[in-house]
Amino acid sequence: MSNSTPPPSRAVAITGAASGIGAQTARLLIAQDVEVIALDRHAPDFAVARFIQVDLADPASIDAAATLLPDALAGLCNVAGVPGTAGADKVARVNYLGLRQLTEAALPKIARSGSIVNVASTAGQNWQDRRALHVELAATRNFDDGLNWLAQHPVSDPGAYAYFKEALIVWTMTRAAALRSAAGIRINCISPGPTDTPILKDFRVTLGAANVDDAIRRAGGVGTPLAIAPAIVFLLQSESAWITGANLPVDGGLLASRILDPV
Ligand SMILES: NC(=O)c1ccc[n+]([C@@H]2O[C@H](COP(=O)([O-])OP(=O)(O)OC[C@H]3O[C@@H](n4cnc5c(N)ncnc54)[C@H](O)[C@@H]3O)[C@@H](O)[C@H]2O)c1
């Protein structure tokens, strides 16, 4: 019996799949028989359908990796990130410009009804304070244009992590309507609170130990990758089909606590 409708794609590409939240997301999807394509600097220490080595700080490496992606991806999870201790240039490249470049390069390979999930942070909560700047940066056409814009609008090392998480939330929102109407693709963010992964210790250095401890108190403890990854999986699935351009905090109530206790 012939059937002209191809089966829905079961392939999802995940950056940062070698560690922390990305690795947990990969494991959950593999348990659901999803074909996981891991993109990272390092190979995961568990079996994936395919590992593509990439340096998200380097546009040439990103373009080469994008050509290796299979067609008709069901989703792309942009999880990889570096903390502020990496310095503003690296944070800009990996957490924003590289993420954006990979996403735009991967778009032709994402199936209609596919879903893109970006991992931002509660550190990006104040995006509205710099909305105009982030909209301008989002309008830059590519990695190099973004670098040129940033040369005119420099960001300090201590502020870089929050700045580029804010920028990621805004870019996600700016892309949502066009991606939906042009390609039927959704794009959303999640914003984790403090989560027990290798980069948490770096946040104590750049954000200050007192701020991290305050965030942990507000969140009722430190989150685990297993507390974060199901939200990413939900945003990949058709059950979330009406959600696009959103930023979902996954933070134990950390952000909500500021309504009554703003400091
Ligand atoms: N851990 C937290 O408290 C927390 C809180 C909010 C948001 N986040 C965000 O969650 C995401 C995942 O972080 P995590 O906590 O799982 O950290 P992690 O350090 O465990 O994982 C980060 C992954 O990104 C990869 N990576 C880093 N630079 C790369 C590059 N140049 N090219 C390719 N891959 C690269 C690493 O190799 C690693 O596998 C990040 O975007 C981070 O900013 C983390």
Tab-separated table of N, CA and C in Angstrom, residues 154-224:
chain	number	residue	atom	x	y	z
A	154	PRO	N	29.823	48.637	23.079
A	154	PRO	CA	30.529	47.609	23.864
A	154	PRO	C	29.794	47.200	25.136
A	155	VAL	N	30.019	45.963	25.508
A	155	VAL	CA	29.400	45.384	26.703
A	155	VAL	C	30.543	44.980	27.643
A	156	SER	N	30.403	45.284	28.925
A	156	SER	CA	31.481	44.981	29.881
A	156	SER	C	31.520	43.483	30.176
A	157	ASP	N	32.693	43.016	30.603
A	157	ASP	CA	32.806	41.601	30.984
A	157	ASP	C	31.803	41.223	32.078
A	158	PRO	N	31.726	42.016	33.179
A	158	PRO	CA	30.806	41.576	34.256
A	158	PRO	C	29.337	41.551	33.831
A	159	GLY	N	28.966	42.433	32.892
A	159	GLY	CA	27.559	42.500	32.502
A	159	GLY	C	27.190	41.602	31.340
A	160	ALA	N	28.205	40.939	30.746
A	160	ALA	CA	27.967	40.279	29.458
A	160	ALA	C	26.979	39.122	29.538
A	161	TYR	N	27.081	38.315	30.589
A	161	TYR	CA	26.212	37.133	30.633
A	161	TYR	C	24.739	37.549	30.621
A	162	ALA	N	24.394	38.484	31.507
A	162	ALA	CA	22.995	38.926	31.561
A	162	ALA	C	22.603	39.624	30.257
A	163	TYR	N	23.503	40.464	29.723
A	163	TYR	CA	23.185	41.229	28.520
A	163	TYR	C	22.818	40.296	27.354
A	164	PHE	N	23.638	39.254	27.163
A	164	PHE	CA	23.381	38.416	25.986
A	164	PHE	C	22.253	37.411	26.214
A	165	LYS	N	21.925	37.125	27.469
A	165	LYS	CA	20.701	36.351	27.717
A	165	LYS	C	19.479	37.240	27.454
A	166	GLU	N	19.542	38.509	27.853
A	166	GLU	CA	18.462	39.451	27.501
A	166	GLU	C	18.330	39.508	25.974
A	167	ALA	N	19.472	39.665	25.300
A	167	ALA	CA	19.453	39.790	23.835
A	167	ALA	C	18.851	38.542	23.191
A	168	LEU	N	19.142	37.385	23.772
A	168	LEU	CA	18.595	36.137	23.222
A	168	LEU	C	17.070	36.093	23.361
A	169	ILE	N	16.574	36.530	24.509
A	169	ILE	CA	15.115	36.550	24.703
A	169	ILE	C	14.471	37.479	23.667
A	170	VAL	N	15.078	38.644	23.459
A	170	VAL	CA	14.506	39.606	22.500
A	170	VAL	C	14.610	39.067	21.077
A	171	TRP	N	15.761	38.494	20.709
A	171	TRP	CA	15.891	37.945	19.344
A	171	TRP	C	14.843	36.852	19.111
A	172	THR	N	14.654	36.020	20.107
A	172	THR	CA	13.651	34.946	19.990
A	172	THR	C	12.280	35.553	19.682
A	173	MET	N	11.935	36.610	20.399
A	173	MET	CA	10.627	37.244	20.170
A	173	MET	C	10.559	37.889	18.792
A	174	THR	N	11.671	38.501	18.358
A	174	THR	CA	11.631	39.184	17.055
A	174	THR	C	11.492	38.192	15.903
A	175	ARG	N	11.917	36.953	16.089
A	175	ARG	CA	11.881	35.974	14.996
A	175	ARG	C	10.575	35.178	14.937
A	176	ALA	N	9.797	35.234	16.030
A	176	ALA	CA	8.690	34.276	16.156
A	176	ALA	C	7.636	34.408	15.055
A	177	ALA	N	7.168	35.626	14.813
A	177	ALA	CA	6.060	35.773	13.853
A	177	ALA	C	6.509	35.395	12.444
A	178	ALA	N	7.709	35.845	12.058
A	178	ALA	CA	8.177	35.562	10.693
A	178	ALA	C	8.411	34.067	10.489
A	179	LEU	N	8.980	33.414	11.481
A	179	LEU	CA	9.225	31.969	11.326
A	179	LEU	C	7.918	31.202	11.251
A	180	ARG	N	6.935	31.644	12.019
A	180	ARG	CA	5.637	30.958	11.984
A	180	ARG	C	5.004	31.113	10.607
A	181	SER	N	4.973	32.353	10.103
A	181	SER	CA	4.243	32.533	8.845
A	181	SER	C	5.038	32.029	7.643
A	182	ALA	N	6.382	32.148	7.671
A	182	ALA	CA	7.159	31.731	6.496
A	182	ALA	C	7.392	30.222	6.467
A	183	ALA	N	7.572	29.616	7.634
A	183	ALA	CA	8.029	28.219	7.625
A	183	ALA	C	7.248	27.321	8.568
A	184	GLY	N	6.266	27.873	9.285
A	184	GLY	CA	5.502	27.052	10.224
A	184	GLY	C	6.352	26.541	11.375
A	185	ILE	N	7.416	27.278	11.674
A	185	ILE	CA	8.350	26.856	12.727
A	185	ILE	C	8.136	27.729	13.965
A	186	ARG	N	8.170	27.101	15.141
A	186	ARG	CA	8.043	27.849	16.397
A	186	ARG	C	9.424	28.095	16.995
A	187	ILE	N	9.515	29.174	17.768
A	187	ILE	CA	10.772	29.470	18.463
A	187	ILE	C	10.445	30.046	19.833
A	188	ASN	N	11.015	29.454	20.856
A	188	ASN	CA	10.754	29.878	22.233
A	188	ASN	C	12.049	29.834	23.036
A	189	CYS	N	12.002	30.470	24.223
A	189	CYS	CA	13.092	30.384	25.199
A	189	CYS	C	12.594	29.712	26.460
A	190	ILE	N	13.499	29.082	27.150
A	190	ILE	CA	13.253	28.841	28.562
A	190	ILE	C	14.315	29.608	29.339
A	191	SER	N	13.991	30.003	30.560
A	191	SER	CA	14.944	30.700	31.421
A	191	SER	C	15.110	29.933	32.730
A	192	PRO	N	16.157	29.098	32.788
A	192	PRO	CA	16.387	28.373	34.029
A	192	PRO	C	16.853	29.306	35.141
A	193	GLY	N	16.525	28.945	36.372
A	193	GLY	CA	17.165	29.535	37.544
A	193	GLY	C	18.452	28.772	37.822
A	194	PRO	N	19.075	29.025	38.990
A	194	PRO	CA	20.351	28.362	39.298
A	194	PRO	C	20.224	26.841	39.262
A	195	THR	N	21.092	26.226	38.482
A	195	THR	CA	20.976	24.794	38.205
A	195	THR	C	22.322	24.123	38.449
A	196	ASP	N	22.277	22.955	39.016
A	196	ASP	CA	23.490	22.246	39.422
A	196	ASP	C	24.204	21.645	38.207
A	197	THR	N	25.064	22.449	37.600
A	197	THR	CA	25.877	22.000	36.460
A	197	THR	C	27.274	22.606	36.640
A	198	PRO	N	28.227	22.201	35.800
A	198	PRO	CA	29.604	22.706	35.994
A	198	PRO	C	29.724	24.242	35.957
A	199	ILE	N	28.807	24.952	35.285
A	199	ILE	CA	29.027	26.410	35.191
A	199	ILE	C	28.447	27.184	36.375
A	200	LEU	N	27.757	26.519	37.289
A	200	LEU	CA	27.158	27.257	38.412
A	200	LEU	C	28.228	27.962	39.255
A	201	LYS	N	29.382	27.304	39.419
A	201	LYS	CA	30.445	27.913	40.246
A	201	LYS	C	30.956	29.219	39.615
A	202	ASP	N	30.932	29.303	38.299
A	202	ASP	CA	31.372	30.538	37.627
A	202	ASP	C	30.425	31.697	37.907
A	203	PHE	N	29.145	31.385	38.089
A	203	PHE	CA	28.175	32.457	38.360
A	203	PHE	C	28.482	33.123	39.697
A	204	ARG	N	29.055	32.366	40.637
A	204	ARG	CA	29.423	32.967	41.930
A	204	ARG	C	30.491	34.032	41.719
A	205	VAL	N	31.370	33.816	40.715
A	205	VAL	CA	32.446	34.771	40.448
A	205	VAL	C	31.884	36.030	39.784
A	206	THR	N	31.077	35.866	38.733
A	206	THR	CA	30.652	37.037	37.955
A	206	THR	C	29.404	37.705	38.522
A	207	LEU	N	28.475	36.921	39.045
A	207	LEU	CA	27.240	37.528	39.554
A	207	LEU	C	27.362	37.863	41.036
A	208	GLY	N	28.386	37.303	41.710
A	208	GLY	CA	28.570	37.521	43.144
A	208	GLY	C	27.916	36.389	43.925
A	209	ALA	N	28.660	35.890	44.937
A	209	ALA	CA	28.147	34.754	45.723
A	209	ALA	C	26.831	35.115	46.407
A	210	ALA	N	26.723	36.364	46.899
A	210	ALA	CA	25.504	36.757	47.620
A	210	ALA	C	24.290	36.726	46.680
A	211	ASN	N	24.489	37.186	45.448
A	211	ASN	CA	23.377	37.175	44.483
A	211	ASN	C	22.955	35.748	44.132
A	212	VAL	N	23.943	34.873	43.969
A	212	VAL	CA	23.614	33.479	43.642
A	212	VAL	C	22.891	32.836	44.824
A	213	ASP	N	23.390	33.103	46.038
A	213	ASP	CA	22.729	32.527	47.222
A	213	ASP	C	21.307	33.062	47.368
A	214	ASP	N	21.123	34.360	47.060
A	214	ASP	CA	19.771	34.936	47.127
A	214	ASP	C	18.858	34.263	46.088
A	215	ALA	N	19.395	34.028	44.900
A	215	ALA	CA	18.595	33.366	43.853
A	215	ALA	C	18.219	31.949	44.285
A	216	ILE	N	19.172	31.254	44.908
A	216	ILE	CA	18.904	29.877	45.354
A	216	ILE	C	17.836	29.882	46.448
A	217	ARG	N	17.912	30.866	47.344
A	217	ARG	CA	16.897	30.965	48.408
A	217	ARG	C	15.516	31.209	47.792
A	218	ARG	N	15.450	32.142	46.845
A	218	ARG	CA	14.167	32.457	46.211
A	218	ARG	C	13.605	31.260	45.441
A	219	ALA	N	14.513	30.472	44.861
A	219	ALA	CA	14.083	29.316	44.056
A	219	ALA	C	13.773	28.098	44.923
A	220	GLY	N	14.022	28.227	46.227
A	220	GLY	CA	13.766	27.093	47.113
A	220	GLY	C	14.793	25.994	46.945
A	221	GLY	N	15.975	26.360	46.462
A	221	GLY	CA	17.040	25.368	46.296
A	221	GLY	C	17.652	25.476	44.905
A	222	VAL	N	18.663	24.661	44.679
A	222	VAL	CA	19.308	24.624	43.356
A	222	VAL	C	18.551	23.639	42.485
A	223	GLY	N	18.259	24.042	41.261
A	223	GLY	CA	17.594	23.137	40.335
A	223	GLY	C	18.560	22.070	39.835
A	224	THR	N	18.007	21.043	39.238
A	224	THR	CA	18.842	20.013	38.604
A	224	THR	C	18.539	20.035	37.101
